[in-house]
Each structure stands twice: as C-alpha cells, then as structure tokens.
C-alpha cells in the first residue's frame, strides 16, 4: 500500500500532515547530526529514512498525496526564534502546501514578536511549534505568560512536544502542561506524539479541555513501541471518541523518521478504530483546524 492508495481507499482527496519538519539548511544539518549520533535527547540509533534538500523532500510529500503540511521550526536558545520564523515564512511563500509556521522561546521580547506574527498579514502564523525537551524550558516560565495569552486569544494551534519521549527531562511530562492550561484554558494545543509515553495523562487533558488535541506522530508504530511501550489498549475507545470529535490529527515527523512514511498510516489502520475515524484524523480535523 502506498500513501496515495491509503487515502484513495478512504475516499479522501489526499492527506494533511500536521507534524512535518523543514528547517534552514544549517539547522537541519545539526538536527540530522543529532539523530546520526543518537544524541542525548534521542536515546537510541535512529537511521533517517529520508535525507535530501527541501525541494526534493517537498516533492516526496506531494508524491504521497500530502496536500498540506507544516515546517514546525523550534528554538533552543534565545535570539533564535525570529530567525527561524523569518525562514519559515519564506518557506511557506515558496511552497503553497505549507502552512505558515513559527516558534517562540522564553526570552525578553517574546510577547512582542508573537503578537506581530499573530496580527493579520501574509506572514501570520497558522501553526506554532514549541519543543520543551529540546528547548530545555518549562511551559510555565513567566517570560512566556503574555505570549501564551496572545496565542490563546488568537486561537492559533500550537504543536507542543511535552511528553517525556524519547528521553525525559526535568521539563517534560503532563504536569507543567496542566499548570499552563489552568492559567490559559483556551489554548489550542496539539500534543505531539499523542503525549508519549504519558499517553493516559495527555489523553485526559485533551478530554477535559475542548481546545486540546493530540497528533499521531510516530505513535503506534513498531519503532516507537520499542522505545516506550505500546499504546494502552484500554485507552483506544477514548482515543476513538476524541478523534471523532475532531481532536486527533495525523502527524508523521517526516523527514526525520527511521522508516517509510506509509508505516505511520499502516499503524493507524491497525488500531481498528474504523474508516470514519481514519478520515477524521487524516483529513477532516486538520482541514478544519487550518481553515
């Protein structure tokens, strides 16, 4: 089965992937070097299946029938976010399928640049990315409070890597996210990797906050299950309900994955949650989220 055949069998016009990565070349080279070296936040060998220049990788996604996707830059030090945001805005200008993406970091001035990229303009951010594991910060850092409020008021989705996979840090886990949502309950968060490995806790957060969702990135695949254990079978009925409510989104982590793209789709199909659920996850929910 190819990704195109998977979508066609569901009667879909293609796929929408809410969790893909495109970065400035020098930044992407450093990311790939971390995967190649099984760096401290990777934790195990991670042989990248896709490795090419941006144009070629975009063509790969097009050949898979992926009709919309993201860049999802993420900052890991002060002064980096706006460089990444400028690059991602330019990428979206060049690639019509790409959503305008941005990131932010706990630093002086963060609220100002988040506000500027939330205002109506051709470069208005459609999807934010925050990665607390790589960024090594707490989502409740006081420097971020005003920025979170701006994002919550705008309703812009934030793909948030806060689960403790693949390697836990002092900043990962559901606790800080629960604290963040107590301050900003209207935040539209998309929890990356379905919150692995704290699946139950992040599922509960999504169930109790109407704007919190999960993405499927790498979850349910044999590779990820080897790292953090299989998704608990007793959670699947609740995952189905959340997906049917429009709050589970297809994500892949392309191109930084150690297996062919179709493996993610096959993993979702094996869950046995039905074609209506697959259609919602792979197209309808993200189409609604991205407008």
mmCIF file of C-alpha atoms in Angstrom:
data_model
loop_
_atom_site.group_PDB
_atom_site.id
_atom_site.type_symbol
_atom_site.label_atom_id
_atom_site.label_comp_id
_atom_site.label_asym_id
_atom_site.label_seq_id
_atom_site.Cartn_x
_atom_site.Cartn_y
_atom_site.Cartn_z
ATOM 1 C CA UNK A 1 0.000 0.000 0.000
ATOM 2 C CA UNK A 2 1.195 3.490 -0.823
ATOM 3 C CA UNK A 3 0.058 6.655 0.968
ATOM 4 C CA UNK A 4 -1.918 7.624 -2.160
ATOM 5 C CA UNK A 5 -3.674 4.246 -2.153
ATOM 6 C CA UNK A 6 -4.389 4.596 1.576
ATOM 7 C CA UNK A 7 -6.092 7.960 1.054
ATOM 8 C CA UNK A 8 -7.946 6.805 -2.043
ATOM 9 C CA UNK A 9 -9.331 3.764 -0.217
ATOM 10 C CA UNK A 10 -10.833 6.140 2.367
ATOM 11 C CA UNK A 11 -12.325 8.373 -0.316
ATOM 12 C CA UNK A 12 -10.065 11.250 0.671
ATOM 13 C CA UNK A 13 -8.552 13.805 -1.733
ATOM 14 C CA UNK A 14 -5.202 13.247 -0.030
ATOM 15 C CA UNK A 15 -3.649 13.624 3.411
ATOM 16 C CA UNK A 16 -2.997 16.562 5.732
ATOM 17 C CA UNK A 17 0.086 16.078 7.901
ATOM 18 C CA UNK A 18 0.205 18.465 10.855
ATOM 19 C CA UNK A 19 3.668 17.418 12.047
ATOM 20 C CA UNK A 20 6.440 17.624 9.461
ATOM 21 C CA UNK A 21 9.722 19.498 9.732
ATOM 22 C CA UNK A 22 11.502 21.848 7.354
ATOM 23 C CA UNK A 23 14.336 23.960 8.737
ATOM 24 C CA UNK A 24 17.101 26.247 7.480
ATOM 25 C CA UNK A 25 19.801 24.039 5.910
ATOM 26 C CA UNK A 26 22.443 24.579 8.605
ATOM 27 C CA UNK A 27 19.893 23.948 11.362
ATOM 28 C CA UNK A 28 18.600 20.804 9.657
ATOM 29 C CA UNK A 29 22.177 19.558 9.260
ATOM 30 C CA UNK A 30 22.694 19.881 13.014
ATOM 31 C CA UNK A 31 19.396 18.085 13.700
ATOM 32 C CA UNK A 32 20.405 15.231 11.401
ATOM 33 C CA UNK A 33 23.776 15.022 13.113
ATOM 34 C CA UNK A 34 21.998 14.534 16.453
ATOM 35 C CA UNK A 35 19.958 11.672 15.008
ATOM 36 C CA UNK A 36 23.022 10.133 13.349
ATOM 37 C CA UNK A 37 24.921 10.211 16.650
ATOM 38 C CA UNK A 38 21.931 9.000 18.704
ATOM 39 C CA UNK A 39 22.396 12.167 20.743
ATOM 40 C CA UNK A 40 21.425 12.601 24.391
ATOM 41 C CA UNK A 41 17.822 13.554 23.607
ATOM 42 C CA UNK A 42 17.465 10.768 21.024
ATOM 43 C CA UNK A 43 18.477 7.848 23.200
ATOM 44 C CA UNK A 44 18.926 5.130 20.576
ATOM 45 C CA UNK A 45 20.027 4.551 16.964
ATOM 46 C CA UNK A 46 17.725 6.486 14.641
ATOM 47 C CA UNK A 47 18.630 5.842 10.971
ATOM 48 C CA UNK A 48 16.872 8.559 8.971
ATOM 49 C CA UNK A 49 14.892 7.148 6.045
ATOM 50 C CA UNK A 50 14.574 10.485 4.224
ATOM 51 C CA UNK A 51 17.510 12.825 3.724
ATOM 52 C CA UNK A 52 17.555 15.389 0.934
ATOM 53 C CA UNK A 53 17.223 19.060 0.080
ATOM 54 C CA UNK A 54 13.931 20.814 0.770
ATOM 55 C CA UNK A 55 12.660 20.816 -2.808
ATOM 56 C CA UNK A 56 13.186 17.083 -3.139
ATOM 57 C CA UNK A 57 11.512 16.384 0.213
ATOM 58 C CA UNK A 58 8.531 18.541 -0.747
ATOM 59 C CA UNK A 59 8.239 16.510 -3.934
ATOM 60 C CA UNK A 60 8.252 13.311 -1.866
ATOM 61 C CA UNK A 61 5.319 14.570 0.216
ATOM 62 C CA UNK A 62 3.483 15.582 -2.947
ATOM 63 C CA UNK A 63 4.044 12.104 -4.380
ATOM 64 C CA UNK A 64 2.452 10.695 -1.209
ATOM 65 C CA UNK A 65 -0.651 12.800 -1.770
ATOM 66 C CA UNK A 66 0.030 15.063 1.220
ATOM 67 C CA UNK A 67 -1.921 18.186 0.318
ATOM 68 C CA UNK A 68 -0.996 20.355 3.310
ATOM 69 C CA UNK A 69 1.870 20.096 5.780
ATOM 70 C CA UNK A 70 3.949 22.130 8.232
ATOM 71 C CA UNK A 71 7.532 23.306 8.770
ATOM 72 C CA UNK A 72 7.464 23.416 12.615
ATOM 73 C CA UNK A 73 10.720 25.174 13.492
ATOM 74 C CA UNK A 74 11.670 25.118 17.171
ATOM 75 C CA UNK A 75 14.076 27.351 19.055
ATOM 76 C CA UNK A 76 16.505 26.040 21.657
ATOM 77 C CA UNK A 77 18.224 29.272 22.716
ATOM 78 C CA UNK A 78 17.489 32.995 22.993
ATOM 79 C CA UNK A 79 17.650 35.046 19.822
ATOM 80 C CA UNK A 80 16.917 32.089 17.541
ATOM 81 C CA UNK A 81 13.126 32.110 17.219
ATOM 82 C CA UNK A 82 12.751 35.113 14.940
ATOM 83 C CA UNK A 83 15.465 33.844 12.587
ATOM 84 C CA UNK A 84 13.507 30.584 12.301
ATOM 85 C CA UNK A 85 10.209 32.433 11.928
ATOM 86 C CA UNK A 86 11.529 34.529 9.066
ATOM 87 C CA UNK A 87 12.832 31.412 7.333
ATOM 88 C CA UNK A 88 9.563 29.505 7.822
ATOM 89 C CA UNK A 89 7.546 32.424 6.429
ATOM 90 C CA UNK A 90 9.732 32.391 3.328
ATOM 91 C CA UNK A 91 9.353 28.609 3.025
ATOM 92 C CA UNK A 92 5.547 28.942 3.075
ATOM 93 C CA UNK A 93 5.776 31.608 0.358
ATOM 94 C CA UNK A 94 7.730 29.207 -1.854
ATOM 95 C CA UNK A 95 5.658 26.110 -1.072
ATOM 96 C CA UNK A 96 1.900 26.644 -1.384
ATOM 97 C CA UNK A 97 1.031 23.462 0.519
ATOM 98 C CA UNK A 98 2.997 24.578 3.582
ATOM 99 C CA UNK A 99 1.244 26.273 6.480
ATOM 100 C CA UNK A 100 2.975 29.382 7.840
ATOM 101 C CA UNK A 101 4.701 28.130 10.983
ATOM 102 C CA UNK A 102 6.512 29.790 13.847
ATOM 103 C CA UNK A 103 8.079 29.185 17.215
ATOM 104 C CA UNK A 104 8.799 31.126 20.391
ATOM 105 C CA UNK A 105 11.182 30.889 23.327
ATOM 106 C CA UNK A 106 11.217 32.285 26.891
ATOM 107 C CA UNK A 107 13.209 35.471 26.314
ATOM 108 C CA UNK A 108 12.717 39.233 26.614
ATOM 109 C CA UNK A 109 10.536 40.490 23.775
ATOM 110 C CA UNK A 110 8.793 37.187 23.114
ATOM 111 C CA UNK A 111 5.300 38.650 23.547
ATOM 112 C CA UNK A 112 6.079 41.397 21.025
ATOM 113 C CA UNK A 113 7.185 39.080 18.241
ATOM 114 C CA UNK A 114 4.385 36.596 18.930
ATOM 115 C CA UNK A 115 1.892 39.475 18.727
ATOM 116 C CA UNK A 116 3.418 40.722 15.476
ATOM 117 C CA UNK A 117 3.125 37.281 13.895
ATOM 118 C CA UNK A 118 -0.434 36.869 15.163
ATOM 119 C CA UNK A 119 -1.632 40.080 13.501
ATOM 120 C CA UNK A 120 -3.307 39.844 10.103
ATOM 121 C CA UNK A 121 -0.654 39.760 7.410
ATOM 122 C CA UNK A 122 0.566 37.394 4.680
ATOM 123 C CA UNK A 123 3.046 36.020 7.246
ATOM 124 C CA UNK A 124 0.512 35.438 10.025
ATOM 125 C CA UNK A 125 1.480 32.214 11.782
ATOM 126 C CA UNK A 126 -1.002 29.387 11.207
ATOM 127 C CA UNK A 127 0.718 26.792 13.416
ATOM 128 C CA UNK A 128 3.168 27.385 16.272
ATOM 129 C CA UNK A 129 5.681 24.788 17.428
ATOM 130 C CA UNK A 130 7.101 24.562 20.961
ATOM 131 C CA UNK A 131 9.531 21.781 21.955
ATOM 132 C CA UNK A 132 10.239 21.833 25.687
ATOM 133 C CA UNK A 133 12.537 18.807 25.568
ATOM 134 C CA UNK A 134 14.948 20.358 23.066
ATOM 135 C CA UNK A 135 14.378 23.917 24.299
ATOM 136 C CA UNK A 136 15.005 22.889 27.929
ATOM 137 C CA UNK A 137 12.393 25.199 29.434
ATOM 138 C CA UNK A 138 9.164 24.949 31.371
ATOM 139 C CA UNK A 139 5.987 25.953 29.555
ATOM 140 C CA UNK A 140 5.001 27.950 32.643
ATOM 141 C CA UNK A 141 8.127 30.139 32.513
ATOM 142 C CA UNK A 142 6.888 33.656 33.467
ATOM 143 C CA UNK A 143 8.584 35.106 30.392
ATOM 144 C CA UNK A 144 6.077 33.182 28.265
ATOM 145 C CA UNK A 145 2.889 34.058 30.101
ATOM 146 C CA UNK A 146 1.885 37.054 27.986
ATOM 147 C CA UNK A 147 2.779 35.224 24.776
ATOM 148 C CA UNK A 148 0.608 32.256 25.748
ATOM 149 C CA UNK A 149 -2.261 34.668 26.383
ATOM 150 C CA UNK A 150 -1.877 36.188 22.913
ATOM 151 C CA UNK A 151 -1.830 32.751 21.298
ATOM 152 C CA UNK A 152 -4.860 31.619 23.311
ATOM 153 C CA UNK A 153 -6.858 34.698 22.335
ATOM 154 C CA UNK A 154 -5.974 34.204 18.668
ATOM 155 C CA UNK A 155 -6.895 30.513 18.739
ATOM 156 C CA UNK A 156 -3.814 29.578 16.729
ATOM 157 C CA UNK A 157 -2.853 25.917 17.223
ATOM 158 C CA UNK A 158 0.420 25.085 18.972
ATOM 159 C CA UNK A 159 2.044 21.716 18.265
ATOM 160 C CA UNK A 160 3.598 21.088 21.659
ATOM 161 C CA UNK A 161 6.208 18.416 22.332
ATOM 162 C CA UNK A 162 5.873 17.995 26.086
ATOM 163 C CA UNK A 163 5.757 14.231 26.539
ATOM 164 C CA UNK A 164 8.802 12.529 28.006
ATOM 165 C CA UNK A 165 9.631 10.518 24.900
ATOM 166 C CA UNK A 166 12.108 9.700 23.609
ATOM 167 C CA UNK A 167 14.154 10.903 26.633
ATOM 168 C CA UNK A 168 12.625 12.501 29.725
ATOM 169 C CA UNK A 169 13.934 15.802 31.080
ATOM 170 C CA UNK A 170 13.014 17.943 34.056
ATOM 171 C CA UNK A 171 10.738 19.985 31.788
ATOM 172 C CA UNK A 172 8.723 17.197 30.139
ATOM 173 C CA UNK A 173 5.565 15.467 31.265
ATOM 174 C CA UNK A 174 1.903 16.357 31.715
ATOM 175 C CA UNK A 175 2.273 18.317 34.965
ATOM 176 C CA UNK A 176 3.606 21.580 33.528
ATOM 177 C CA UNK A 177 1.075 21.428 30.695
ATOM 178 C CA UNK A 178 -1.776 21.008 33.175
ATOM 179 C CA UNK A 179 -0.452 24.051 35.050
ATOM 180 C CA UNK A 180 -0.271 26.015 31.788
ATOM 181 C CA UNK A 181 -3.867 25.116 30.921
ATOM 182 C CA UNK A 182 -5.028 26.186 34.371
ATOM 183 C CA UNK A 183 -3.722 29.667 33.501
ATOM 184 C CA UNK A 184 -4.768 29.653 29.835
ATOM 185 C CA UNK A 185 -7.606 27.135 29.430
ATOM 186 C CA UNK A 186 -8.480 28.364 25.923
ATOM 187 C CA UNK A 187 -5.103 27.432 24.446
ATOM 188 C CA UNK A 188 -5.457 25.367 21.276
ATOM 189 C CA UNK A 189 -2.733 22.792 21.920
ATOM 190 C CA UNK A 190 -1.927 19.783 19.757
ATOM 191 C CA UNK A 191 0.084 17.392 21.910
ATOM 192 C CA UNK A 192 2.804 15.848 19.755
ATOM 193 C CA UNK A 193 3.334 12.087 19.653
ATOM 194 C CA UNK A 194 -0.024 11.617 21.462
ATOM 195 C CA UNK A 195 1.927 12.583 24.598
ATOM 196 C CA UNK A 196 4.173 9.511 24.563
ATOM 197 C CA UNK A 197 4.860 7.841 26.861
ATOM 198 C CA UNK A 198 2.385 9.588 29.219
ATOM 199 C CA UNK A 199 -0.478 8.602 26.930
ATOM 200 C CA UNK A 200 -3.197 8.376 29.561
ATOM 201 C CA UNK A 201 -2.401 11.702 31.213
ATOM 202 C CA UNK A 202 -2.309 13.679 27.986
ATOM 203 C CA UNK A 203 -5.457 11.970 26.710
ATOM 204 C CA UNK A 204 -7.199 13.044 29.914
ATOM 205 C CA UNK A 205 -6.003 16.637 29.417
ATOM 206 C CA UNK A 206 -7.462 16.617 25.922
ATOM 207 C CA UNK A 207 -10.753 15.213 27.169
ATOM 208 C CA UNK A 208 -11.049 17.906 29.821
ATOM 209 C CA UNK A 209 -10.063 20.880 27.610
ATOM 210 C CA UNK A 210 -12.139 21.432 24.489
ATOM 211 C CA UNK A 211 -9.286 23.045 22.548
ATOM 212 C CA UNK A 212 -6.627 20.421 23.330
ATOM 213 C CA UNK A 213 -5.918 17.714 20.760
ATOM 214 C CA UNK A 214 -3.351 15.009 20.054
ATOM 215 C CA UNK A 215 -1.285 14.222 16.993
ATOM 216 C CA UNK A 216 -0.325 10.714 15.967
ATOM 217 C CA UNK A 217 3.335 11.435 15.237
ATOM 218 C CA UNK A 218 5.287 8.173 15.433
ATOM 219 C CA UNK A 219 2.793 6.795 17.957
ATOM 220 C CA UNK A 220 1.538 3.252 17.346
ATOM 221 C CA UNK A 221 4.491 2.419 15.040
ATOM 222 C CA UNK A 222 6.679 -0.604 15.878
ATOM 223 C CA UNK A 223 9.734 1.667 16.229
ATOM 224 C CA UNK A 224 8.075 3.899 18.819
ATOM 225 C CA UNK A 225 6.553 0.990 20.696
ATOM 226 C CA UNK A 226 10.047 -0.478 21.109
ATOM 227 C CA UNK A 227 11.062 2.770 22.810
ATOM 228 C CA UNK A 228 8.194 3.494 25.156
ATOM 229 C CA UNK A 229 5.774 0.623 25.084
ATOM 230 C CA UNK A 230 2.600 0.081 23.117
ATOM 231 C CA UNK A 231 -0.327 2.448 23.354
ATOM 232 C CA UNK A 232 -2.541 1.038 26.126
ATOM 233 C CA UNK A 233 -5.395 -0.929 24.573
ATOM 234 C CA UNK A 234 -7.846 0.253 27.217
ATOM 235 C CA UNK A 235 -7.370 3.850 26.005
ATOM 236 C CA UNK A 236 -8.376 3.100 22.415
ATOM 237 C CA UNK A 237 -12.143 3.651 22.844
ATOM 238 C CA UNK A 238 -11.422 7.074 24.332
ATOM 239 C CA UNK A 239 -8.939 7.829 21.547
ATOM 240 C CA UNK A 240 -11.645 6.924 19.049
ATOM 241 C CA UNK A 241 -14.114 9.291 20.706
ATOM 242 C CA UNK A 242 -11.558 12.112 20.731
ATOM 243 C CA UNK A 243 -10.789 11.542 17.071
ATOM 244 C CA UNK A 244 -14.441 11.536 16.111
ATOM 245 C CA UNK A 245 -14.733 14.853 17.949
ATOM 246 C CA UNK A 246 -12.099 16.292 15.588
ATOM 247 C CA UNK A 247 -9.223 16.333 18.044
ATOM 248 C CA UNK A 248 -6.762 13.733 16.778
ATOM 249 C CA UNK A 249 -4.557 14.823 13.874
ATOM 250 C CA UNK A 250 -2.279 12.933 11.530
ATOM 251 C CA UNK A 251 1.378 13.691 12.204
ATOM 252 C CA UNK A 252 4.447 11.865 10.930
ATOM 253 C CA UNK A 253 7.690 13.730 11.847
ATOM 254 C CA UNK A 254 8.711 13.488 8.175
ATOM 255 C CA UNK A 255 11.506 13.605 7.134
ATOM 256 C CA UNK A 256 13.106 12.728 10.481
ATOM 257 C CA UNK A 257 11.704 9.206 10.655
ATOM 258 C CA UNK A 258 13.565 5.875 10.624
ATOM 259 C CA UNK A 259 11.043 4.037 8.398
ATOM 260 C CA UNK A 260 8.960 4.672 5.258
ATOM 261 C CA UNK A 261 6.148 7.230 5.588
ATOM 262 C CA UNK A 262 3.457 4.618 4.981
ATOM 263 C CA UNK A 263 4.390 2.834 8.232
ATOM 264 C CA UNK A 264 2.576 5.588 10.197
ATOM 265 C CA UNK A 265 -0.568 5.105 8.119
ATOM 266 C CA UNK A 266 -0.463 1.332 8.485
ATOM 267 C CA UNK A 267 -0.100 1.749 12.245
ATOM 268 C CA UNK A 268 -3.230 3.900 12.392
ATOM 269 C CA UNK A 269 -5.170 1.399 10.316
ATOM 270 C CA UNK A 270 -4.126 -1.471 12.618
ATOM 271 C CA UNK A 271 -5.773 0.282 15.564
ATOM 272 C CA UNK A 272 -9.094 -0.879 14.145
ATOM 273 C CA UNK A 273 -10.935 2.347 15.027
ATOM 274 C CA UNK A 274 -12.809 2.463 11.736
ATOM 275 C CA UNK A 275 -12.734 4.315 8.443
ATOM 276 C CA UNK A 276 -14.696 7.293 9.770
ATOM 277 C CA UNK A 277 -12.019 7.769 12.441
ATOM 278 C CA UNK A 278 -9.244 7.493 9.855
ATOM 279 C CA UNK A 279 -10.942 10.043 7.612
ATOM 280 C CA UNK A 280 -11.271 12.458 10.530
ATOM 281 C CA UNK A 281 -7.655 12.007 11.609
ATOM 282 C CA UNK A 282 -6.050 12.074 8.171
ATOM 283 C CA UNK A 283 -8.043 14.906 6.636
ATOM 284 C CA UNK A 284 -11.213 16.359 8.157
ATOM 285 C CA UNK A 285 -9.901 17.501 11.550
ATOM 286 C CA UNK A 286 -6.768 19.174 10.233
ATOM 287 C CA UNK A 287 -8.661 20.725 7.328
ATOM 288 C CA UNK A 288 -10.962 22.364 9.876
ATOM 289 C CA UNK A 289 -8.053 23.398 12.116
ATOM 290 C CA UNK A 290 -6.158 25.045 9.270
ATOM 291 C CA UNK A 291 -9.268 26.588 7.748
#
